[in-house]
PDB file of C-alpha atoms in Angstrom:
ATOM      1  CA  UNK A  25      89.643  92.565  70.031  1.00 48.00           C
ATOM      2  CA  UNK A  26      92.439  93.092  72.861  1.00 53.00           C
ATOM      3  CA  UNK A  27      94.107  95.929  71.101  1.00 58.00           C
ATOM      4  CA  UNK A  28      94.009  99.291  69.142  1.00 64.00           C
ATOM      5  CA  UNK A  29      90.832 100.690  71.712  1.00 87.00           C
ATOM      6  CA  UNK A  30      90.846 102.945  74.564  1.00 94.00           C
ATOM      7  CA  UNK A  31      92.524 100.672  76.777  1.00 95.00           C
ATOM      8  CA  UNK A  32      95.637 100.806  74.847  1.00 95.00           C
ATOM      9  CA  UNK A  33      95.575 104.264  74.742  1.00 96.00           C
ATOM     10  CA  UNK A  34      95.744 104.167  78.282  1.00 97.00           C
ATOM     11  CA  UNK A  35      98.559 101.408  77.887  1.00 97.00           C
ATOM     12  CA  UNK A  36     100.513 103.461  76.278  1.00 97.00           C
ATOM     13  CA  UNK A  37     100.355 107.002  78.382  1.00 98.00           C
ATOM     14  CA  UNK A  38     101.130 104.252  81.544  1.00 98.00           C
ATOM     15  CA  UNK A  39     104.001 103.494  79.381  1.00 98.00           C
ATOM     16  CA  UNK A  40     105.023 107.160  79.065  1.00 98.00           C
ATOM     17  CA  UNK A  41     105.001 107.066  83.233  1.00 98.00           C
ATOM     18  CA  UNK A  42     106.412 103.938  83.854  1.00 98.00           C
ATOM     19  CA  UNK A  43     109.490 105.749  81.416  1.00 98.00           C
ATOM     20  CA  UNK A  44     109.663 109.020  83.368  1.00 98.00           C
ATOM     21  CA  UNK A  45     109.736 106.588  86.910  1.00 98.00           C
ATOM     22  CA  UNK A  46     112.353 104.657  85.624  1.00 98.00           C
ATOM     23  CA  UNK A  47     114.704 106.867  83.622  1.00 97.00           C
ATOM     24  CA  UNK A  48     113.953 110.629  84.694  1.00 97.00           C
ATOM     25  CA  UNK A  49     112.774 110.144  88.229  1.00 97.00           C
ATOM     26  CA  UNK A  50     114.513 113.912  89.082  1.00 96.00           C
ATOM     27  CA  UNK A  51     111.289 114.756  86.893  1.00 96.00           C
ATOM     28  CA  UNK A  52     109.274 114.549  89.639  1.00 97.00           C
ATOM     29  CA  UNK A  53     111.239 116.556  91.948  1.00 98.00           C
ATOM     30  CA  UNK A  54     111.263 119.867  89.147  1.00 96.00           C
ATOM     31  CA  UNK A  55     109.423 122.015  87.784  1.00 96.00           C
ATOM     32  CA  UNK A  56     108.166 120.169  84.454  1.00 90.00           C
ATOM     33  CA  UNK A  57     106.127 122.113  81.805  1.00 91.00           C
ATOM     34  CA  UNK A  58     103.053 122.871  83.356  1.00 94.00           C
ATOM     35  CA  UNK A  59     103.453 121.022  86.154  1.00 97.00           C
ATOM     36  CA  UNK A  60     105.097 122.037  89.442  1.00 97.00           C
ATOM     37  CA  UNK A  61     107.374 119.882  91.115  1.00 98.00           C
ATOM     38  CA  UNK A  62     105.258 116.887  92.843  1.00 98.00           C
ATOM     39  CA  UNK A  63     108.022 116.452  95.514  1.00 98.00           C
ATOM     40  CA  UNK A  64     110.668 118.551  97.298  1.00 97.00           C
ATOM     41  CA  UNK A  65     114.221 118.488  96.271  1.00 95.00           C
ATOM     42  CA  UNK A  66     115.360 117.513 100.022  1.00 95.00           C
ATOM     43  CA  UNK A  67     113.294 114.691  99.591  1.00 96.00           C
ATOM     44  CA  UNK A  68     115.239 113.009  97.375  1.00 96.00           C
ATOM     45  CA  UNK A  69     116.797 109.804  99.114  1.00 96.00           C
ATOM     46  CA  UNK A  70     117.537 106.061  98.404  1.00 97.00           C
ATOM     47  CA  UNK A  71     113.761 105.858 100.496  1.00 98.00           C
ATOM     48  CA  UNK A  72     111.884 107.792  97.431  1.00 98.00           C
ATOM     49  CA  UNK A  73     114.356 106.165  94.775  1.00 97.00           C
ATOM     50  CA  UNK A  74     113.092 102.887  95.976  1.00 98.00           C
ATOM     51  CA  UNK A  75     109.154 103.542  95.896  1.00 98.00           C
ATOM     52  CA  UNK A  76     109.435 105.313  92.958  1.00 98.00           C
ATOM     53  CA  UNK A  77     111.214 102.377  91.317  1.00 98.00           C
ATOM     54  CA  UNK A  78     108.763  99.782  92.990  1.00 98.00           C
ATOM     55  CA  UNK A  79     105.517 102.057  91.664  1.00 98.00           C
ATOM     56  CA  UNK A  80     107.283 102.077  88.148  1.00 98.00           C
ATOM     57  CA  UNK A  81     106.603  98.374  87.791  1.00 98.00           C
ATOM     58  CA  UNK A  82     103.711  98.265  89.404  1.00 98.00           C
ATOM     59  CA  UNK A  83     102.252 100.491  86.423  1.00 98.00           C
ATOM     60  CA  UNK A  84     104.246  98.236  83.908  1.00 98.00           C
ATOM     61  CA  UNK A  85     101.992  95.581  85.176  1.00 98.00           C
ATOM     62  CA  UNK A  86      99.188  97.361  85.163  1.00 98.00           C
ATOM     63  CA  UNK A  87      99.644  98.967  81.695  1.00 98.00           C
ATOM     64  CA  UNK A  88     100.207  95.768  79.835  1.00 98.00           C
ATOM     65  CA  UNK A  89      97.035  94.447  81.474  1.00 98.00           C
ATOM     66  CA  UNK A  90      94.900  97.147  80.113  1.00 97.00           C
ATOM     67  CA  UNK A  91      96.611  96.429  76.801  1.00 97.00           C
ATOM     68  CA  UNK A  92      96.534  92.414  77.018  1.00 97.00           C
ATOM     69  CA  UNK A  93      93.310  91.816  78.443  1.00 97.00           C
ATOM     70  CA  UNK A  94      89.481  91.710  75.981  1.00 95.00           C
ATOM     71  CA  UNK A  95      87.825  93.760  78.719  1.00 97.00           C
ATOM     72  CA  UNK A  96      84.082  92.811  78.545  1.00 96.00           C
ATOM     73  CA  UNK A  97      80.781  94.000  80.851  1.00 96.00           C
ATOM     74  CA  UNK A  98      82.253  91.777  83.622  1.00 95.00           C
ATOM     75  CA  UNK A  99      85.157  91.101  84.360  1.00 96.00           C
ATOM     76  CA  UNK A 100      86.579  94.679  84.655  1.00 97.00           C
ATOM     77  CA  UNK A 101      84.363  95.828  87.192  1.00 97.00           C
ATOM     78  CA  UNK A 102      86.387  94.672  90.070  1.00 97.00           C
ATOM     79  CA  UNK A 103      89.522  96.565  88.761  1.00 98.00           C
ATOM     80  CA  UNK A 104      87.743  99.714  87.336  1.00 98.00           C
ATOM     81  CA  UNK A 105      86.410 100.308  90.889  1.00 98.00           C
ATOM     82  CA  UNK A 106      89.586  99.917  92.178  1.00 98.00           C
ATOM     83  CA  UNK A 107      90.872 102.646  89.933  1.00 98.00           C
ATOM     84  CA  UNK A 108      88.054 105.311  90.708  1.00 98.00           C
ATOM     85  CA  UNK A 109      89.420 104.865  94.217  1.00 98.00           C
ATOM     86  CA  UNK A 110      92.736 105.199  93.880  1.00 98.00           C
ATOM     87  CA  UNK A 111      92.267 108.817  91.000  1.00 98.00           C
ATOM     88  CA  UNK A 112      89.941 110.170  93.657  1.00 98.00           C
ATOM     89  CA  UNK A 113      92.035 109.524  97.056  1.00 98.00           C
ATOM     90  CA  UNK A 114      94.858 110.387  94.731  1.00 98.00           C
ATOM     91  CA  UNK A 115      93.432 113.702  93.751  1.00 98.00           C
ATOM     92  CA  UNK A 116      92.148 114.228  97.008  1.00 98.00           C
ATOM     93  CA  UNK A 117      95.162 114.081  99.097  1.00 98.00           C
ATOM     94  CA  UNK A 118      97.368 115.955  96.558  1.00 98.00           C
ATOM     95  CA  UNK A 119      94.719 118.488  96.717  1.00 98.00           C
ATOM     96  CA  UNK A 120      94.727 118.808 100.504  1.00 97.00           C
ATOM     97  CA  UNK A 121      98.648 118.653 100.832  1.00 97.00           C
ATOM     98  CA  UNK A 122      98.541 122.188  98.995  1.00 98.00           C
ATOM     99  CA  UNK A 123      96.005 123.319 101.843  1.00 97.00           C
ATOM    100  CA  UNK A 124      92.886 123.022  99.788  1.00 98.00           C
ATOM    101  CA  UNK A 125      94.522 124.882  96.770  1.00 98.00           C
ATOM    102  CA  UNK A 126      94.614 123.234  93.050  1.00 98.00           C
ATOM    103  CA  UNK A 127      98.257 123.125  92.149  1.00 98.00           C
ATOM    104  CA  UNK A 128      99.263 121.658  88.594  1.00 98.00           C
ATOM    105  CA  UNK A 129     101.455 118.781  89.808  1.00 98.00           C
ATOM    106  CA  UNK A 130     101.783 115.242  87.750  1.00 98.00           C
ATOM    107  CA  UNK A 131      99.799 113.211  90.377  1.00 98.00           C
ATOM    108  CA  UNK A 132      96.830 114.966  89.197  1.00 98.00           C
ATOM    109  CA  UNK A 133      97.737 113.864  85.669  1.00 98.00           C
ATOM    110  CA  UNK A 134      98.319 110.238  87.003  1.00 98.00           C
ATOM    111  CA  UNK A 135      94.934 110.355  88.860  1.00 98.00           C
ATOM    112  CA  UNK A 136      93.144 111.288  85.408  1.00 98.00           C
ATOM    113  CA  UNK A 137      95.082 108.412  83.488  1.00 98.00           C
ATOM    114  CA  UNK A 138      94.184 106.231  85.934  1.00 98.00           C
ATOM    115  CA  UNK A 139      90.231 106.927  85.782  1.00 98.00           C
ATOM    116  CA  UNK A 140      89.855 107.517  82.793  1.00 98.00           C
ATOM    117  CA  UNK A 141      91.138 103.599  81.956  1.00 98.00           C
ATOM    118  CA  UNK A 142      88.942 102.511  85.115  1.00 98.00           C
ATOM    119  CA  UNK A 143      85.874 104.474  83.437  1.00 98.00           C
ATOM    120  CA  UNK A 144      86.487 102.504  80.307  1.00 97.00           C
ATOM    121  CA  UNK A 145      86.385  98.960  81.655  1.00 97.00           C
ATOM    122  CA  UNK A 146      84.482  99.439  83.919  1.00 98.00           C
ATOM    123  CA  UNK A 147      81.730 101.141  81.907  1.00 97.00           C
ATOM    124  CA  UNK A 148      82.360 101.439  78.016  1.00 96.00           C
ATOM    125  CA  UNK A 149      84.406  98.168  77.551  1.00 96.00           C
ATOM    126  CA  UNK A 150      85.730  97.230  74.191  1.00 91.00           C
ATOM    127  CA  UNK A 151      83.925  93.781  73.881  1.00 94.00           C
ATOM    128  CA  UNK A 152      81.010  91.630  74.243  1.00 93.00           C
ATOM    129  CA  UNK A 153      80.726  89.347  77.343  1.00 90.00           C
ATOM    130  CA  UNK A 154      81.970  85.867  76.287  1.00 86.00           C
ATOM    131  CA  UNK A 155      79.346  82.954  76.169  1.00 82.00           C
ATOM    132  CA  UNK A 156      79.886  80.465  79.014  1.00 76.00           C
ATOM    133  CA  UNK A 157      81.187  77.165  78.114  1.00 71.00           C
ATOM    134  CA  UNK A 158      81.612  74.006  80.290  1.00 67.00           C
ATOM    135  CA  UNK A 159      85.270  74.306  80.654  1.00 63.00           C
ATOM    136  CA  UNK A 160      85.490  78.183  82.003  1.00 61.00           C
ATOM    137  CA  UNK A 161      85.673  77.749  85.388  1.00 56.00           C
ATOM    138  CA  UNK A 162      85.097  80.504  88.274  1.00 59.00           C
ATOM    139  CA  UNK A 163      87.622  83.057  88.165  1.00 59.00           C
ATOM    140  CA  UNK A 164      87.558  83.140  92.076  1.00 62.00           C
ATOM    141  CA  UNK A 165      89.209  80.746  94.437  1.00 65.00           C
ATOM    142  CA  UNK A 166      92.011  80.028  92.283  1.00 88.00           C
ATOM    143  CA  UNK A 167      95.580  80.810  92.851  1.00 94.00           C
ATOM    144  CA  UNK A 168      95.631  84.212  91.645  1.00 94.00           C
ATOM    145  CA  UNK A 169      93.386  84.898  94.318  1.00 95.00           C
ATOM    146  CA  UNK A 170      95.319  83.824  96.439  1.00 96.00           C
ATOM    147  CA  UNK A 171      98.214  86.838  95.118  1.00 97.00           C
ATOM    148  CA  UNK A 172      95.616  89.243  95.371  1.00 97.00           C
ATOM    149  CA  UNK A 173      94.209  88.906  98.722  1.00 97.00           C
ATOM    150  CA  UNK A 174      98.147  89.351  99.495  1.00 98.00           C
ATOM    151  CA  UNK A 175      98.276  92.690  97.620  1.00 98.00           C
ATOM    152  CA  UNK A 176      95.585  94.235  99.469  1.00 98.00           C
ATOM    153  CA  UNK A 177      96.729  93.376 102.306  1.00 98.00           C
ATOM    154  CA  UNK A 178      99.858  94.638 101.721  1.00 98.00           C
ATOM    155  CA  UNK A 179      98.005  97.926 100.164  1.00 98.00           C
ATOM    156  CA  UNK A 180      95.714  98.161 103.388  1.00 98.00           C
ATOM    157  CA  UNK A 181      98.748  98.100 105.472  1.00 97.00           C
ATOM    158  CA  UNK A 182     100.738 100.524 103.419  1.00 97.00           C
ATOM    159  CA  UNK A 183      97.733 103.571 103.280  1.00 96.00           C
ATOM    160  CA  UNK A 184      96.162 102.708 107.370  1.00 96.00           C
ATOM    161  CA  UNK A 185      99.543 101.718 109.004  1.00 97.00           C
ATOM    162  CA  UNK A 186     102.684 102.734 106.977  1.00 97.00           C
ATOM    163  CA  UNK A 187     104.729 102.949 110.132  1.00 97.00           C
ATOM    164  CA  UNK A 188     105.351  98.951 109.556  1.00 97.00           C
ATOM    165  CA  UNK A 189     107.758 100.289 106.690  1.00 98.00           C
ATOM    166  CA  UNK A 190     110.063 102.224 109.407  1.00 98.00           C
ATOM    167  CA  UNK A 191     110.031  99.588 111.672  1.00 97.00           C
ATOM    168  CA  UNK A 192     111.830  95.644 111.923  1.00 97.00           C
ATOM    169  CA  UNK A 193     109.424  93.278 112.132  1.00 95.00           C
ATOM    170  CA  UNK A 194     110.858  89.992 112.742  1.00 95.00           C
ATOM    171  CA  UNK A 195     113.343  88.453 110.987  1.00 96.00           C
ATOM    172  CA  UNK A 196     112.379  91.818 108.148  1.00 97.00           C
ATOM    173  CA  UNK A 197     114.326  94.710 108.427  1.00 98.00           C
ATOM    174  CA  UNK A 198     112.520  98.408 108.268  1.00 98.00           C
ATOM    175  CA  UNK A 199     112.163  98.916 104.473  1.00 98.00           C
ATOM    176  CA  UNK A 200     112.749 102.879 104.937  1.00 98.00           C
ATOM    177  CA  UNK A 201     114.466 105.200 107.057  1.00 96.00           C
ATOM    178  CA  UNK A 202     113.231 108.165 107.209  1.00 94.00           C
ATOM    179  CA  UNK A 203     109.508 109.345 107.280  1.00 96.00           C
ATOM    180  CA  UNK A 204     108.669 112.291 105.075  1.00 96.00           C
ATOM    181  CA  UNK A 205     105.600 114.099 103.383  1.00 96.00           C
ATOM    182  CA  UNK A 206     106.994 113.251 100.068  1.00 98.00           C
ATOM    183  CA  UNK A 207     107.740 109.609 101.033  1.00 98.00           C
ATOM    184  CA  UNK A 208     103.904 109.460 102.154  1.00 97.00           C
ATOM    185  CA  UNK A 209     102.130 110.424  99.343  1.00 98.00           C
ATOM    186  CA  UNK A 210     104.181 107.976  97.406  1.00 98.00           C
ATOM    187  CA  UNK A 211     102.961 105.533  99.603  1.00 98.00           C
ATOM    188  CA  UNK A 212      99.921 106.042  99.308  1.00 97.00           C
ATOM    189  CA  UNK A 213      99.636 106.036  95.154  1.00 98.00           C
ATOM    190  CA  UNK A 214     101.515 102.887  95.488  1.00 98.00           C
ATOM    191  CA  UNK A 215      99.573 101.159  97.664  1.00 98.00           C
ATOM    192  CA  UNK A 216      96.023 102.647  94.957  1.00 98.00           C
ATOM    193  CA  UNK A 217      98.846 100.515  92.554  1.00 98.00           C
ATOM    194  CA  UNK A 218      99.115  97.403  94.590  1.00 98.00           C
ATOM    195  CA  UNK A 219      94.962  97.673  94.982  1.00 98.00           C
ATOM    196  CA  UNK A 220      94.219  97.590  91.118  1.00 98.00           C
ATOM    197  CA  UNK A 221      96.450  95.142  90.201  1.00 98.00           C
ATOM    198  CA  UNK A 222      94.942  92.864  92.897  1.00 98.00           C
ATOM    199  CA  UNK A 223      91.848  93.229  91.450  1.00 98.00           C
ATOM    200  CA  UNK A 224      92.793  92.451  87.989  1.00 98.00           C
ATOM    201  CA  UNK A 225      94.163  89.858  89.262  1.00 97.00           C
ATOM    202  CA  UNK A 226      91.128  88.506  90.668  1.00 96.00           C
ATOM    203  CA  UNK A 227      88.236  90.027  88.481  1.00 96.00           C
ATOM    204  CA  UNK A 228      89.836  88.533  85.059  1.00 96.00           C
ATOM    205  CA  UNK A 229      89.196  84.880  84.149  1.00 93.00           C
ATOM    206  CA  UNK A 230      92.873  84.478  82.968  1.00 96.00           C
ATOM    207  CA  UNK A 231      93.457  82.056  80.073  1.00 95.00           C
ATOM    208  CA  UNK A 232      96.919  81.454  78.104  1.00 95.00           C
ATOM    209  CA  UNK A 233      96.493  84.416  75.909  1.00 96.00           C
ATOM    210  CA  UNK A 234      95.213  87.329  78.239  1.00 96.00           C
ATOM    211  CA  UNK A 235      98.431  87.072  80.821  1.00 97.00           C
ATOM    212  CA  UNK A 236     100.741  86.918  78.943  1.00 97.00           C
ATOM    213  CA  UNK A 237     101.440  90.663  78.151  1.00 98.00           C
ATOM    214  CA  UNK A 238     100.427  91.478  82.302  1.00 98.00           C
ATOM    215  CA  UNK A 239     102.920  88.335  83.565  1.00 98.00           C
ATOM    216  CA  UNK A 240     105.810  89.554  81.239  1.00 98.00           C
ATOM    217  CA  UNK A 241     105.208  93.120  83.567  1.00 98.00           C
ATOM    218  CA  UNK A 242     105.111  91.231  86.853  1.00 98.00           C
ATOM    219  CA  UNK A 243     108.222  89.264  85.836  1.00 98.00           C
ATOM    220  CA  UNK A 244     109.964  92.874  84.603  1.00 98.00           C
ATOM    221  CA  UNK A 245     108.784  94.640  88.063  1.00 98.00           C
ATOM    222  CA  UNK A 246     108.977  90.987  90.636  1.00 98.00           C
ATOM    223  CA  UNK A 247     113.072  91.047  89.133  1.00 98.00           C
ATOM    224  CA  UNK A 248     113.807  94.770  89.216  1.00 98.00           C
ATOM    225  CA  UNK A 249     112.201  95.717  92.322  1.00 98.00           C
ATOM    226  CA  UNK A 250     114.578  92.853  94.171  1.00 98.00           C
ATOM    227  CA  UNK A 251     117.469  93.815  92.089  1.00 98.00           C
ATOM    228  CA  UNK A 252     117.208  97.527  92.961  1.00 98.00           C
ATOM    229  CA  UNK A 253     116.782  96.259  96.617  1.00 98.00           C
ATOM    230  CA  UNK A 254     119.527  94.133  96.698  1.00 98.00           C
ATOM    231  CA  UNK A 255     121.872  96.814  94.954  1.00 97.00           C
ATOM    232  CA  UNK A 256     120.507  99.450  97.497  1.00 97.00           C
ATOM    233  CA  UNK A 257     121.746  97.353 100.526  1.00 97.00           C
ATOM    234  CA  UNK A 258     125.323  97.432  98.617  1.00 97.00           C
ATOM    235  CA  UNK A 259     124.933  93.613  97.549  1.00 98.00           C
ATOM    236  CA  UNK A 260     124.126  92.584 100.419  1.00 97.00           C
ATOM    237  CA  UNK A 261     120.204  90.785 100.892  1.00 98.00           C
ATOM    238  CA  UNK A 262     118.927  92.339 103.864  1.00 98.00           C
ATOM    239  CA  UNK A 263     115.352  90.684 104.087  1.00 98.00           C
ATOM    240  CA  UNK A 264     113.202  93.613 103.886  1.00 98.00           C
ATOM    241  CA  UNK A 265     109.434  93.662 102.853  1.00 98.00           C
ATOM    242  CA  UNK A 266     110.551  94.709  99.183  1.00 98.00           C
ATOM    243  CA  UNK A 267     111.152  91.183  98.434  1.00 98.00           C
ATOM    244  CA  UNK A 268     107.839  89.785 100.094  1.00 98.00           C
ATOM    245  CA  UNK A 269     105.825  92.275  97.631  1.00 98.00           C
ATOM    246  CA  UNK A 270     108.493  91.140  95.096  1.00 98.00           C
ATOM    247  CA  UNK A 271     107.258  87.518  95.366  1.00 98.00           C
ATOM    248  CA  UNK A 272     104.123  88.385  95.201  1.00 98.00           C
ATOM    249  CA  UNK A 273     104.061  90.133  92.169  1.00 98.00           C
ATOM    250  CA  UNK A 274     106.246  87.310  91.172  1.00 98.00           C
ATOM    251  CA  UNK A 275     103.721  84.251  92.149  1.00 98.00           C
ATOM    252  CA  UNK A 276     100.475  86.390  90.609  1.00 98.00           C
ATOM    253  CA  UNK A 277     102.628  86.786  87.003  1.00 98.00           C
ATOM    254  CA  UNK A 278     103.840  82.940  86.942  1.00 98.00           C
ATOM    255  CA  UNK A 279     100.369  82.249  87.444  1.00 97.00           C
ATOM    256  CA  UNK A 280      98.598  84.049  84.613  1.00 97.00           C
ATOM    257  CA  UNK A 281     101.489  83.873  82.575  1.00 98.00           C
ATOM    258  CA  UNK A 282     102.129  79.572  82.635  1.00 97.00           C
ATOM    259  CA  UNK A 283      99.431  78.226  84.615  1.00 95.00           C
ATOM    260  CA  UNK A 284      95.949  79.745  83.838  1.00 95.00           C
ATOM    261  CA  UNK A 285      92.887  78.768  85.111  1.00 89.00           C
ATOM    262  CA  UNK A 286      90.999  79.139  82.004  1.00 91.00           C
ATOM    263  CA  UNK A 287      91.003  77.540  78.698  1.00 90.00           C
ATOM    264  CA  UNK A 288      91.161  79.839  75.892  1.00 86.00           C
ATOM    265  CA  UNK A 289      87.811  81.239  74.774  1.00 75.00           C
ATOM    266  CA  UNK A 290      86.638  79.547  71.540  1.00 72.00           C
ATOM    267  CA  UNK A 291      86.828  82.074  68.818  1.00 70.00           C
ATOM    268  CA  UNK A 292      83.165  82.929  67.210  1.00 59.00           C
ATOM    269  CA  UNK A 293      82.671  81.090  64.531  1.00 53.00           C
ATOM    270  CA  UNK A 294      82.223  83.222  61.575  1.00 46.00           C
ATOM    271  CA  UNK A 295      80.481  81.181  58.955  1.00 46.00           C
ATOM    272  CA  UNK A 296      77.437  81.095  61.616  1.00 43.00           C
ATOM    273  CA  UNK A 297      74.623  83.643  60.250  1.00 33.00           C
TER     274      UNK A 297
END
């Protein structure tokens, strides 16, 4: 069963997150509970605005995947791994930024969400691996793929070169303006965010039931990440790399969502002894 496990546990803390990204982004930039602030109040720009925004539906995505998906012994490896990377470098460089001093701050929280739902597909999954039937074909090679070799790419570039972001390249305009430390680490827990959902994409045999909670996501964060771009260049579409990530997000959720590569799994038949 897809639902009411671990996974939607996770779902729904992601959910929490994706909220405070969306709706109380000045959260991060203030002292919250616990936490201290994760970024400096002089950081506060259009720049963080529009990662912050862009991360938010990148953990939509994500969070309706762990909830959609019947993770079994295979095919969340590919995505759990991706997830102990991203909590550990995550961890890691918000640990270092405070010069080697643990500092309560919400990326430590969003490191442990994010391993803990990696540890449970990847390890304790809710459900048996499915039998193999004649019509599930490869989950490789197909077109979502294809979507995720472009996200990590684009991740790659984003956490080894993120001076491409400051800089026109082409007929693209420089997506930010201004470096900062703030602006960095964002980067760099986005592009952890662009990783795993690559590797969903590619590690899950989609069929027409399991994408259709994860496409809804990539539809909500393909449409909002080029709306907030578009409103952020005052109306005006300034081709900027926003909207290349946009379409790929876009591409990868049409594909799971409509056009599948996988039939849907035969359900057990339970008359059998």
């Amino acid at each position: 069963m897809a639902h009411s496990n671990f996974s939607d546990l996770v779902f729904l803390i992601l959910m929490g997150i994706v909220v405070q990204w969306f709706a109380f982004p000045d959260t991060l930039f203030d002292n919250f509970g616990p936490f201290e602030a994760q970024f400096d109040s002089r950081s506060k720009n259009a720049d963080m605005a529009a990662i912050i925004k862009f991360g938010g539906g990148l953990l939509l995505t994500i969070g309706l995947a762990f909830s959609g998906v019947k993770w079994n012994p295979i095919n969340g490896k590919m995505a759990g791994m991706g997830g102990f990377i991203v909590a550990g470098h995550t961890a890691y460089t918000t640990f270092k930024a405070d010069s080697d001093r643990f500092v309560p701050r919400p990326f430590y929280f969003y490191a442990a969400v994010i391993f803990f739902g990696a540890l449970h597909i990847f390890a304790f999954p809710s459900n048996p691996l499915p039998p193999k039937t004649p019509e599930t074909k490869n989950n490789h090679g197909n077109f979502s793929d294809v979507v995720a070799l472009g996200l990590i790419i684009a991740a790659a570039l984003c956490a080894f070169y993120p001076d491409h972001l400051f800089q026109d390249l082409g007929p693209m305009s420089a997506q930010f303006s201004r470096k900062s430390d703030d602006l960095s680490a964002m980067m760099k827990l986005v592009s952890g965010l662009m990783l795993i959902l690559a590797l969903m994409l590619s590690g899950v045999k989609w069929n027409p039931i399991n994408g259709k909670m994860a496409g809804l996501g990539g539809f909500i964060a393909a449409g909002y990440t080029a709306y907030s771009t578009y409103k952020a260049d005052s109306d005006t579409f300034v081709p900027r790399l926003f909207y290349v990530y946009a379409s790929l997000i876009f591409l990868g959720a049409l594909h799971i969502f409509a056009f599948p590569s996988n039939p849907l799994l035969p359900k057990p038949d339970s008359k059998k002894a």
